[in-house]
């Protein structure tokens, strides 16, 4: 998409993790140095009102601040999962995928040994 070199899943996930941490750091620093909920024109700031609402994670069932969710997860409303639950799910899927590959490889190696024992291998 970018015209640059292709990256492996690990490199891509590492980059995404760095970007997420940077965004979280910026968000934290802006909330620390922010105002008390009233912007310069005397009206309440919409973002401060939203940040006081809690969102319940569909996976861990915890009521969390919306900043603990990615935007696409928040759009799922009742099915929204927090960042940590999504990351845990991704890691679990990757582990299962790797285990499946390992199982298939072991099965193929077993079949090769059986074929060699029978003399069916050319």
mmCIF file of C-alpha atoms in Angstrom:
data_model
loop_
_atom_site.group_PDB
_atom_site.id
_atom_site.type_symbol
_atom_site.label_atom_id
_atom_site.label_comp_id
_atom_site.label_asym_id
_atom_site.label_seq_id
_atom_site.Cartn_x
_atom_site.Cartn_y
_atom_site.Cartn_z
ATOM 1 C CA UNK A 1 0.000 0.000 0.000
ATOM 2 C CA UNK A 2 2.775 2.411 0.868
ATOM 3 C CA UNK A 3 5.153 1.277 -1.861
ATOM 4 C CA UNK A 4 7.739 0.379 0.777
ATOM 5 C CA UNK A 5 9.186 -3.033 1.554
ATOM 6 C CA UNK A 6 6.880 -5.725 2.943
ATOM 7 C CA UNK A 7 7.086 -6.473 6.666
ATOM 8 C CA UNK A 8 6.475 -9.675 8.591
ATOM 9 C CA UNK A 9 3.585 -9.947 11.067
ATOM 10 C CA UNK A 10 5.931 -9.557 14.036
ATOM 11 C CA UNK A 11 7.460 -6.342 12.658
ATOM 12 C CA UNK A 12 4.005 -5.016 11.821
ATOM 13 C CA UNK A 13 2.619 -5.838 15.270
ATOM 14 C CA UNK A 14 5.695 -4.297 16.920
ATOM 15 C CA UNK A 15 5.148 -1.103 14.926
ATOM 16 C CA UNK A 16 1.441 -1.047 15.821
ATOM 17 C CA UNK A 17 2.321 -1.521 19.496
ATOM 18 C CA UNK A 18 4.769 1.411 19.345
ATOM 19 C CA UNK A 19 2.133 3.598 17.676
ATOM 20 C CA UNK A 20 -0.497 2.590 20.236
ATOM 21 C CA UNK A 21 1.820 3.349 23.146
ATOM 22 C CA UNK A 22 2.772 6.701 21.620
ATOM 23 C CA UNK A 23 -0.899 7.612 21.127
ATOM 24 C CA UNK A 24 -1.690 6.539 24.686
ATOM 25 C CA UNK A 25 1.222 8.627 25.994
ATOM 26 C CA UNK A 26 0.010 11.673 24.036
ATOM 27 C CA UNK A 27 -3.541 11.156 25.233
ATOM 28 C CA UNK A 28 -2.349 10.905 28.854
ATOM 29 C CA UNK A 29 -0.169 14.003 28.582
ATOM 30 C CA UNK A 30 -2.987 16.015 26.998
ATOM 31 C CA UNK A 31 -5.407 14.999 29.751
ATOM 32 C CA UNK A 32 -2.885 15.922 32.453
ATOM 33 C CA UNK A 33 -2.234 19.328 30.975
ATOM 34 C CA UNK A 34 -5.871 19.823 29.899
ATOM 35 C CA UNK A 35 -8.514 22.166 31.250
ATOM 36 C CA UNK A 36 -11.135 21.426 33.872
ATOM 37 C CA UNK A 37 -13.874 20.680 31.323
ATOM 38 C CA UNK A 38 -14.584 24.224 30.169
ATOM 39 C CA UNK A 39 -13.052 25.457 26.960
ATOM 40 C CA UNK A 40 -12.136 29.035 26.147
ATOM 41 C CA UNK A 41 -15.650 30.122 25.149
ATOM 42 C CA UNK A 42 -17.270 29.070 28.423
ATOM 43 C CA UNK A 43 -19.010 25.952 27.054
ATOM 44 C CA UNK A 44 -18.419 22.465 28.408
ATOM 45 C CA UNK A 45 -15.962 20.474 26.305
ATOM 46 C CA UNK A 46 -17.629 17.486 24.550
ATOM 47 C CA UNK A 47 -14.527 15.311 24.910
ATOM 48 C CA UNK A 48 -14.499 15.754 28.686
ATOM 49 C CA UNK A 49 -18.159 14.721 28.871
ATOM 50 C CA UNK A 50 -17.496 11.600 26.787
ATOM 51 C CA UNK A 51 -14.439 10.612 28.809
ATOM 52 C CA UNK A 52 -16.525 10.551 32.010
ATOM 53 C CA UNK A 53 -18.812 7.865 30.502
ATOM 54 C CA UNK A 54 -17.844 4.272 31.156
ATOM 55 C CA UNK A 55 -17.906 1.553 28.500
ATOM 56 C CA UNK A 56 -18.258 -2.102 29.459
ATOM 57 C CA UNK A 57 -15.870 -4.502 27.749
ATOM 58 C CA UNK A 58 -17.719 -7.461 26.211
ATOM 59 C CA UNK A 59 -14.805 -9.804 27.008
ATOM 60 C CA UNK A 60 -13.690 -8.947 30.554
ATOM 61 C CA UNK A 61 -16.988 -7.282 31.627
ATOM 62 C CA UNK A 62 -15.136 -4.349 33.231
ATOM 63 C CA UNK A 63 -16.519 -0.813 33.038
ATOM 64 C CA UNK A 64 -13.639 1.210 31.594
ATOM 65 C CA UNK A 65 -12.885 4.678 30.339
ATOM 66 C CA UNK A 66 -13.443 5.038 26.549
ATOM 67 C CA UNK A 67 -9.721 5.797 26.157
ATOM 68 C CA UNK A 68 -9.110 2.088 26.892
ATOM 69 C CA UNK A 69 -10.909 1.184 23.636
ATOM 70 C CA UNK A 70 -10.004 1.705 19.992
ATOM 71 C CA UNK A 71 -12.457 3.704 17.927
ATOM 72 C CA UNK A 72 -13.585 0.725 15.831
ATOM 73 C CA UNK A 73 -14.345 -1.241 19.008
ATOM 74 C CA UNK A 74 -16.361 1.641 20.467
ATOM 75 C CA UNK A 75 -18.508 1.645 17.329
ATOM 76 C CA UNK A 76 -19.533 -1.951 18.147
ATOM 77 C CA UNK A 77 -21.354 -0.738 21.293
ATOM 78 C CA UNK A 78 -22.394 -3.850 23.289
ATOM 79 C CA UNK A 79 -19.740 -6.009 21.575
ATOM 80 C CA UNK A 80 -16.850 -3.581 22.223
ATOM 81 C CA UNK A 81 -13.671 -5.094 23.647
ATOM 82 C CA UNK A 82 -10.959 -3.089 25.419
ATOM 83 C CA UNK A 83 -7.451 -2.809 23.952
ATOM 84 C CA UNK A 84 -5.963 -5.340 26.361
ATOM 85 C CA UNK A 85 -8.667 -7.944 25.607
ATOM 86 C CA UNK A 86 -8.224 -7.462 21.859
ATOM 87 C CA UNK A 87 -4.443 -7.846 22.185
ATOM 88 C CA UNK A 88 -4.882 -10.952 24.344
ATOM 89 C CA UNK A 89 -7.252 -12.413 21.754
ATOM 90 C CA UNK A 90 -4.798 -11.714 18.929
ATOM 91 C CA UNK A 91 -1.970 -13.382 20.862
ATOM 92 C CA UNK A 92 -4.172 -16.390 21.621
ATOM 93 C CA UNK A 93 -5.155 -16.729 17.944
ATOM 94 C CA UNK A 94 -1.502 -16.517 16.887
ATOM 95 C CA UNK A 95 -0.572 -19.216 19.419
ATOM 96 C CA UNK A 96 -3.379 -21.450 18.144
ATOM 97 C CA UNK A 97 -2.322 -20.846 14.532
ATOM 98 C CA UNK A 98 1.272 -21.767 15.348
ATOM 99 C CA UNK A 99 0.158 -24.866 17.260
ATOM 100 C CA UNK A 100 -1.936 -25.948 14.282
ATOM 101 C CA UNK A 101 1.074 -25.534 11.958
ATOM 102 C CA UNK A 102 3.253 -27.539 14.357
ATOM 103 C CA UNK A 103 0.645 -30.315 14.570
ATOM 104 C CA UNK A 104 0.381 -30.525 10.766
ATOM 105 C CA UNK A 105 4.159 -30.635 10.425
ATOM 106 C CA UNK A 106 4.428 -33.412 13.032
ATOM 107 C CA UNK A 107 1.746 -35.409 11.229
ATOM 108 C CA UNK A 108 3.537 -35.036 7.885
ATOM 109 C CA UNK A 109 6.850 -36.086 9.435
ATOM 110 C CA UNK A 110 5.124 -39.133 10.911
ATOM 111 C CA UNK A 111 3.720 -40.059 7.486
ATOM 112 C CA UNK A 112 7.172 -39.686 5.909
ATOM 113 C CA UNK A 113 8.717 -42.013 8.506
ATOM 114 C CA UNK A 114 5.973 -44.573 7.950
ATOM 115 C CA UNK A 115 6.471 -44.403 4.184
ATOM 116 C CA UNK A 116 10.244 -44.781 4.585
ATOM 117 C CA UNK A 117 9.722 -47.821 6.843
ATOM 118 C CA UNK A 118 7.468 -49.454 4.234
ATOM 119 C CA UNK A 119 9.850 -48.580 1.429
ATOM 120 C CA UNK A 120 7.235 -46.471 -0.405
ATOM 121 C CA UNK A 121 9.565 -43.458 -0.687
ATOM 122 C CA UNK A 122 11.324 -43.011 -4.017
#
